[in-house]
Tab-separated table of C-alpha atoms in Angstrom:
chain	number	residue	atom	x	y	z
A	3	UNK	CA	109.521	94.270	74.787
A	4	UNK	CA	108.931	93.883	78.253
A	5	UNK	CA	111.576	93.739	80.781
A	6	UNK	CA	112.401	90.298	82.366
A	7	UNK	CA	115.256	88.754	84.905
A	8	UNK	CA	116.983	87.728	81.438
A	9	UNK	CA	116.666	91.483	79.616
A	10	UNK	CA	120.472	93.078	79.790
A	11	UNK	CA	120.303	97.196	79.763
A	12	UNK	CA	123.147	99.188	78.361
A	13	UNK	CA	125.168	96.030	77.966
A	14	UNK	CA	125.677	96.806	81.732
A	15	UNK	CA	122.834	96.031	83.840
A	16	UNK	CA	120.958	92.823	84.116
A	17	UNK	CA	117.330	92.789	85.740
A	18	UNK	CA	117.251	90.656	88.501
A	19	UNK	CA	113.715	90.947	90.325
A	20	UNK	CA	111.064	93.773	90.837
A	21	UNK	CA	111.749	95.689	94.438
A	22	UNK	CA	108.036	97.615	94.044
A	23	UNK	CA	105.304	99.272	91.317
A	24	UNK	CA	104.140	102.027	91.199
A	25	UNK	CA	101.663	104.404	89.097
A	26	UNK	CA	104.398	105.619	87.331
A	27	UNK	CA	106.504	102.609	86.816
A	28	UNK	CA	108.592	99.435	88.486
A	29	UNK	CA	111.867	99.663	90.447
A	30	UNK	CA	113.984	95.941	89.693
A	31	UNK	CA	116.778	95.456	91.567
A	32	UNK	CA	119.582	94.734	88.937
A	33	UNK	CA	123.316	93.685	88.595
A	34	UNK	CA	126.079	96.004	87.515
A	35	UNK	CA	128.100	93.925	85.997
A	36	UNK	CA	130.741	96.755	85.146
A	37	UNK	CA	131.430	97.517	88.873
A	38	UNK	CA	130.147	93.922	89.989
A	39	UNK	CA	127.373	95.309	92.586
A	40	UNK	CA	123.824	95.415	92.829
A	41	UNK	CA	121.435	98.597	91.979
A	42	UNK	CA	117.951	99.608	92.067
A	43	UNK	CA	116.972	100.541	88.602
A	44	UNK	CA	113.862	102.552	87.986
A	45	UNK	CA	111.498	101.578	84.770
A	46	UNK	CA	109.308	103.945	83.461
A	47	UNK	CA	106.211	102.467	82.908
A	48	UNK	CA	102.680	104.386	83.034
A	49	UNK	CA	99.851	102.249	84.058
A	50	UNK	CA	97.354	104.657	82.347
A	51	UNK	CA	98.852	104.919	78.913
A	52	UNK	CA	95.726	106.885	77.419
A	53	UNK	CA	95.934	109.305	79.615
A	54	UNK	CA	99.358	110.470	79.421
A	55	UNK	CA	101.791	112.054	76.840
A	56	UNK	CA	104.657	109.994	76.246
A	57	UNK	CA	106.674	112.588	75.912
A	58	UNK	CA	105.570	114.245	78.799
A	59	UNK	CA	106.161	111.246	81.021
A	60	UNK	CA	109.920	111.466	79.602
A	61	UNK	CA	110.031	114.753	80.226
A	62	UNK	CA	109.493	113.992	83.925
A	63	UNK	CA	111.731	110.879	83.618
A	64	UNK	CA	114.288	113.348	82.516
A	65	UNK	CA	113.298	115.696	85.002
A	66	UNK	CA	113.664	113.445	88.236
A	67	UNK	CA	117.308	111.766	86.999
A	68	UNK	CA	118.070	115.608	86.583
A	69	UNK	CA	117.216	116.636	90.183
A	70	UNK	CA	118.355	113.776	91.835
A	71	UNK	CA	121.637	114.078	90.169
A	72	UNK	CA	122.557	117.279	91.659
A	73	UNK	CA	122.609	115.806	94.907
A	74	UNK	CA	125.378	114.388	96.552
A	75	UNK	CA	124.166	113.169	100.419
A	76	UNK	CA	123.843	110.325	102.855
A	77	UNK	CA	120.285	110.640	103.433
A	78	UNK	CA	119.409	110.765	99.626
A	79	UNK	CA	119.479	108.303	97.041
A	80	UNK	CA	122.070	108.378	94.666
A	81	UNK	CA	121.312	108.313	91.008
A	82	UNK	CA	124.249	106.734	88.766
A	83	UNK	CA	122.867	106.574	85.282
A	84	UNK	CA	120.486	107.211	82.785
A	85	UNK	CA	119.069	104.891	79.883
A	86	UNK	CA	116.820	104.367	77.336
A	87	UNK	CA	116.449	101.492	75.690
A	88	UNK	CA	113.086	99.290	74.490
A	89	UNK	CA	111.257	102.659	74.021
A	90	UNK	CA	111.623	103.537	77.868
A	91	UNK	CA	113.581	105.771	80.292
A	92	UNK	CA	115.658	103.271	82.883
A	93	UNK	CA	117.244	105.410	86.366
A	94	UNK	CA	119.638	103.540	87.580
A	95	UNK	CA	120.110	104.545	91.459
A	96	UNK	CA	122.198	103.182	94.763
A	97	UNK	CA	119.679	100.253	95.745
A	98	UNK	CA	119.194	100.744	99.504
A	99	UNK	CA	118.115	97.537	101.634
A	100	UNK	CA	115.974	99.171	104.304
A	101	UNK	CA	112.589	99.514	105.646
A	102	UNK	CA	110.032	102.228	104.923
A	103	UNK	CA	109.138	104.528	107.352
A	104	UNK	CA	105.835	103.592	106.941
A	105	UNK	CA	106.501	100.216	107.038
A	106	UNK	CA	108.505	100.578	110.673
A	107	UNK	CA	105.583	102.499	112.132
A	108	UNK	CA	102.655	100.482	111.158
A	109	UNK	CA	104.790	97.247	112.517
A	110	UNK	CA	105.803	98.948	115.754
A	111	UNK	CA	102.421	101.020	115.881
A	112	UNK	CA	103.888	104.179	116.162
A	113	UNK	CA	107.801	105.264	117.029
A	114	UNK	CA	109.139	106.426	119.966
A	115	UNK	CA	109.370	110.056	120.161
A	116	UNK	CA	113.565	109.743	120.297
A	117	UNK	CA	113.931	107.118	117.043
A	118	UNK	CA	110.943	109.820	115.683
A	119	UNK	CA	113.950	113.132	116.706
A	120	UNK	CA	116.705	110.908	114.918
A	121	UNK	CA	114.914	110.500	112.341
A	122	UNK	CA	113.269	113.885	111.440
A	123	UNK	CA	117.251	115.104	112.130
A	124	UNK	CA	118.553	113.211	109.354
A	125	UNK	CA	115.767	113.368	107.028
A	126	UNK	CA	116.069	117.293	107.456
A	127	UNK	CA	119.714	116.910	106.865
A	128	UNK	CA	118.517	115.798	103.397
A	129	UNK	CA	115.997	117.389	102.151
A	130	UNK	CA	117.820	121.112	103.386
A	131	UNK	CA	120.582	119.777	101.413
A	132	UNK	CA	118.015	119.316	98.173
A	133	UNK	CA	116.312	123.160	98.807
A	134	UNK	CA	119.997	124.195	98.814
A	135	UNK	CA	120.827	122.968	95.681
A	136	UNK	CA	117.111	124.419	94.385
A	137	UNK	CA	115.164	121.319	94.165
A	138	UNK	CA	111.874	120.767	96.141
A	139	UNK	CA	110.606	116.980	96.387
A	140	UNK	CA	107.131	117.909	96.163
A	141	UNK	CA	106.013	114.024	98.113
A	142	UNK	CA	107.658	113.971	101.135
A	143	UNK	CA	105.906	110.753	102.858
A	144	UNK	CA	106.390	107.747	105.380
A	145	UNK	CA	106.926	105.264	102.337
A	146	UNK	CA	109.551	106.833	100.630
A	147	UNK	CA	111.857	107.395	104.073
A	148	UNK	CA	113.643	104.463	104.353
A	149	UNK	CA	115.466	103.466	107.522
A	150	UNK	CA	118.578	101.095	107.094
A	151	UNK	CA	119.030	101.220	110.853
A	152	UNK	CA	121.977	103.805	110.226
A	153	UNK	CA	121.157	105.774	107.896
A	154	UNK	CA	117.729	107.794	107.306
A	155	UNK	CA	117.335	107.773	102.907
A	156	UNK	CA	114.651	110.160	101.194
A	157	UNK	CA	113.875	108.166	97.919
A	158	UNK	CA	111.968	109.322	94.879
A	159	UNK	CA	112.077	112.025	93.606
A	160	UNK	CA	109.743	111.414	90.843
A	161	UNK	CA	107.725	114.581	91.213
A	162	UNK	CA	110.817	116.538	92.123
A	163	UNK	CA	111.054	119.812	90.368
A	164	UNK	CA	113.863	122.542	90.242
A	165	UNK	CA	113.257	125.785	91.919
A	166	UNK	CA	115.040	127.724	88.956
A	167	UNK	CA	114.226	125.177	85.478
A	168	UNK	CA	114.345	127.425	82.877
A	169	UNK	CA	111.441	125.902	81.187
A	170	UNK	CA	109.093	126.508	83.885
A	171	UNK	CA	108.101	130.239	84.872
A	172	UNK	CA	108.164	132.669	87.975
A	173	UNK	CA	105.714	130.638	89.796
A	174	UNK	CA	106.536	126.788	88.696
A	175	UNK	CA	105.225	125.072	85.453
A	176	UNK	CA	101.601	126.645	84.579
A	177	UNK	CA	99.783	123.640	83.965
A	178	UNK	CA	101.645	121.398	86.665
A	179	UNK	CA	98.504	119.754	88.768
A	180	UNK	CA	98.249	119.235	92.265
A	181	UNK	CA	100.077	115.896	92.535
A	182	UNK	CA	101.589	114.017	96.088
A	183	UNK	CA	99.850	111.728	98.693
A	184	UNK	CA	96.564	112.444	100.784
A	185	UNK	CA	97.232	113.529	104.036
A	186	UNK	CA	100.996	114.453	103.124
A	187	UNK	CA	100.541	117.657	100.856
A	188	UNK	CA	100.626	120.867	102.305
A	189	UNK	CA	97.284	123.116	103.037
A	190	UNK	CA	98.408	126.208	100.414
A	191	UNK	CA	99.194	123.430	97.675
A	192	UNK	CA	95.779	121.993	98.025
A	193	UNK	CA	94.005	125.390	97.704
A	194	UNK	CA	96.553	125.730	93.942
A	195	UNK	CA	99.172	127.799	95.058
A	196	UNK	CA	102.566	126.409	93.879
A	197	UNK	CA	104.783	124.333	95.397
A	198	UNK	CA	107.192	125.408	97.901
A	199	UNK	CA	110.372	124.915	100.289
A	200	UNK	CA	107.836	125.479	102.611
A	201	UNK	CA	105.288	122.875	100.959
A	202	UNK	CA	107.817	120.532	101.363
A	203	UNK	CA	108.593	121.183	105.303
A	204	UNK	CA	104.899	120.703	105.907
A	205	UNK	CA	105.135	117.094	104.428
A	206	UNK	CA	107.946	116.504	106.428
A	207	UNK	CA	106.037	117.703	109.670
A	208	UNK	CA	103.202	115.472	108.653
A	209	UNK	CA	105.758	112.110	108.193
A	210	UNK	CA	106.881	112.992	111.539
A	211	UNK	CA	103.729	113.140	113.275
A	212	UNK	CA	102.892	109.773	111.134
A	213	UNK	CA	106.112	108.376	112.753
A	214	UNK	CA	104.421	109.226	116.589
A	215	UNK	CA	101.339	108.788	115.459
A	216	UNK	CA	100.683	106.045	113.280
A	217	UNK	CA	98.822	108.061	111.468
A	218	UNK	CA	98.632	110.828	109.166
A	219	UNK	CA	97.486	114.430	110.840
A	220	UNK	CA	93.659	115.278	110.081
A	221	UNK	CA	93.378	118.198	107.452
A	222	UNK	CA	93.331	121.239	109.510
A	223	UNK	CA	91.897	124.751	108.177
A	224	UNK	CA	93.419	126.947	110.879
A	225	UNK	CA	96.321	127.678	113.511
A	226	UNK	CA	94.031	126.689	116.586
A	227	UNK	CA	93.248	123.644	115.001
A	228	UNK	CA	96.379	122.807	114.933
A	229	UNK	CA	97.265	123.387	118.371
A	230	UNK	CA	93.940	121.218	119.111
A	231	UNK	CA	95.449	118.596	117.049
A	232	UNK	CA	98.770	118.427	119.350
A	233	UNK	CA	97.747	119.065	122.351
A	234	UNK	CA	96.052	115.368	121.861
A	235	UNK	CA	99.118	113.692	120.394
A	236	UNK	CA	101.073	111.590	121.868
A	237	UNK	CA	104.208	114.089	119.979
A	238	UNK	CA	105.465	114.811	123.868
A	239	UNK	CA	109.104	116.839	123.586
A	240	UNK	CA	108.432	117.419	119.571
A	241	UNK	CA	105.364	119.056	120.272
A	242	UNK	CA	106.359	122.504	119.124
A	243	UNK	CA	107.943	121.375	116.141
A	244	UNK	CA	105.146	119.600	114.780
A	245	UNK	CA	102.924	122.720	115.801
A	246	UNK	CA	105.618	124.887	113.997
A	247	UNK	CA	105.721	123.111	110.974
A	248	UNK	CA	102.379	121.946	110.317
A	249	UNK	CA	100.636	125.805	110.266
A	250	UNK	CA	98.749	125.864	107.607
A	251	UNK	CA	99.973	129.656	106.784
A	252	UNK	CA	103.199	129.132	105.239
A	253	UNK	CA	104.316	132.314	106.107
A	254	UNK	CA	104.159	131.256	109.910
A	255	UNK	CA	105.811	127.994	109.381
A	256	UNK	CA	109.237	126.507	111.047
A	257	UNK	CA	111.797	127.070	108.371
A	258	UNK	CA	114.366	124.290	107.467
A	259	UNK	CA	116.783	125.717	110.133
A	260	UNK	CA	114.235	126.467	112.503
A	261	UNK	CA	113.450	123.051	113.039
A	262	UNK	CA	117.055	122.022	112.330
A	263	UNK	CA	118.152	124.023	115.611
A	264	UNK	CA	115.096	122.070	117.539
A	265	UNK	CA	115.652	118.609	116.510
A	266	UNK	CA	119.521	118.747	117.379
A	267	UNK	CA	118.483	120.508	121.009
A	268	UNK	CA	115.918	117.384	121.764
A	269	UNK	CA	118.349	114.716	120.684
A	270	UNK	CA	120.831	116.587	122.897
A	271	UNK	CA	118.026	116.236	125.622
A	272	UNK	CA	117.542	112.714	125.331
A	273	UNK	CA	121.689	112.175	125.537
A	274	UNK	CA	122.249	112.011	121.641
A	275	UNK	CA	125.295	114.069	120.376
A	276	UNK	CA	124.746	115.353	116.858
A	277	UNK	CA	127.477	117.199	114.533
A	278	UNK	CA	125.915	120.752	113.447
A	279	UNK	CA	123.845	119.954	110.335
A	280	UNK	CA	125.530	121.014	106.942
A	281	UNK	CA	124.029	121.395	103.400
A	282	UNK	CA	127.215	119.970	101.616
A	283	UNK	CA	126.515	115.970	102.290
A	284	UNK	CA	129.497	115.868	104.318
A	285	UNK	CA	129.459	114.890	108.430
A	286	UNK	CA	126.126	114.099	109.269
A	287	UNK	CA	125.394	110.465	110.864
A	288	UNK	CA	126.556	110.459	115.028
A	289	UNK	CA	127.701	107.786	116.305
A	290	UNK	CA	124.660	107.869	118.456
A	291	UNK	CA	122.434	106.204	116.196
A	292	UNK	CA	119.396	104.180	117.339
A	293	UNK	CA	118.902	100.363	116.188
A	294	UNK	CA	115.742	100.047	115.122
């Protein structure tokens, strides 16, 4: 059967309207009417059904309500349940009314370079606090930061994977392909090398230039190109960041604190006091936030 603004889940939920669709699925902002408030619910839907195992797009279902679970932070969507019901996987998550990052930038142009510091500082905040708890996003990208105006939100984690799954071996799952956005997905990961905490610090480099920029940085096979590629942005005090974390070697790349340590120093700069960045979820969003 397929879903509609009638269709109750769990006796629980009730569909309201789609939010967005994706490869993968539709998200439908429903009504919880156990705790009387509003959600985002996730449907699992391929669009390609002869191409994919159903029980390997389950698997991933399961995989992503897994991962996301684990983490308890203001700058990451919170998952709250899990159903199935009409032959599909439902993830029922915190529904967040913001903007994409995307969105913001291709409205504005590009962002200032101190909105761009506020927001790689709380985005960071995030996504540290996901590495710590051994899960890597794996598609880091301008539309799936979304900006409420106070808070910064990494959504979907729908490629997430765990670090340390016990299904998968040393190196990651064996047959896993090369999945994320053009223009967001890190050099090594193109050339089949697994993904990474670094991996995923690249992609955030590359949303932050997007958020300067307007545009996603050209592929770029070596550390002078790099360099090339800045010295012509318009990145101005977040220069060496984005030329720290966008090396294509991963072994020469900013780490998570790295560019923690940098991002609280130019917010300081421009007058913005932030609390020192911690991995546990708790004390992150100043009171110097900028209105977008």
């Amino acid at each position: 059967m397929r879903a509609d603004h009638a269709q109750l889940l769990g006796n629980r939920y009730r569909l309201i309207s789609p939010l967005g669709r994706g490869g993968m699925g539709v998200v439908w902002r429903a009504h919880d009417g156990r705790l009387a408030r509003d959600v985002a619910i996730k449907e699992l839907r391929p669009s390609r059904h002869g191409e994919l195992d159903v029980h390997a797009v389950r698997r991933r279902a399961l995989r992503e309500a897994r991962s996301a679970a684990r983490l308890s932070h203001p700058a990451i969507v919170t998952v709250h349940d899990l159903l199935e019901e009409d032959g599909r996987l439902w993830i029922v998550m915190e529904l967040v009314e913001a903007l994409t990052l995307q969105a913001t930038a291709w409205h504005l142009g590009r962002l200032p370079v101190h909105w761009t510091a506020w927001i790689g500082f709380h985005l960071l905040s995030g996504l540290r606090h996901a590495h710590a708890a051994g899960v890597l996003h794996r598609d880091i990208k301008p539309g799936n930061v979304l900006l409420t105006g106070e808070r910064v939100v990494l959504s979907d984690f729908g490629i997430a994977t765990l670090r340390r799954d016990p299904g998968q071996g040393p190196h990651g799952p064996a047959t896993m392909p090369v999945v994320g956005s053009p223009g967001y997905i890190a050099p090594e990961r193109l050339g089949g090398h697994p993904a990474t905490e670094a991996a995923d610090l690249w992609s955030f480099g590359a949303t932050l230039y997007f958020s300067v920029e307007g545009t996603p940085p050209p592929a770029s096979g070596d550390g002078a190109a790099v360099r090339n590629l800045m010295s012509a942005s318009r990145a101005g005090a977040l220069t060496r960041l984005l030329e720290g974390l966008l090396q294509p070697d991963p072994a020469r790349r900013l780490s998570g604190g790295d560019a923690a340590a940098m991002l609280s120093g130019i917010l300081r700069t421009e007058g913005v006091a932030v609390p020192p960045m911690r991995l546990d979820g708790g004390g992150l969003f100043s009171s110097g936030a900028f209105t977008m």
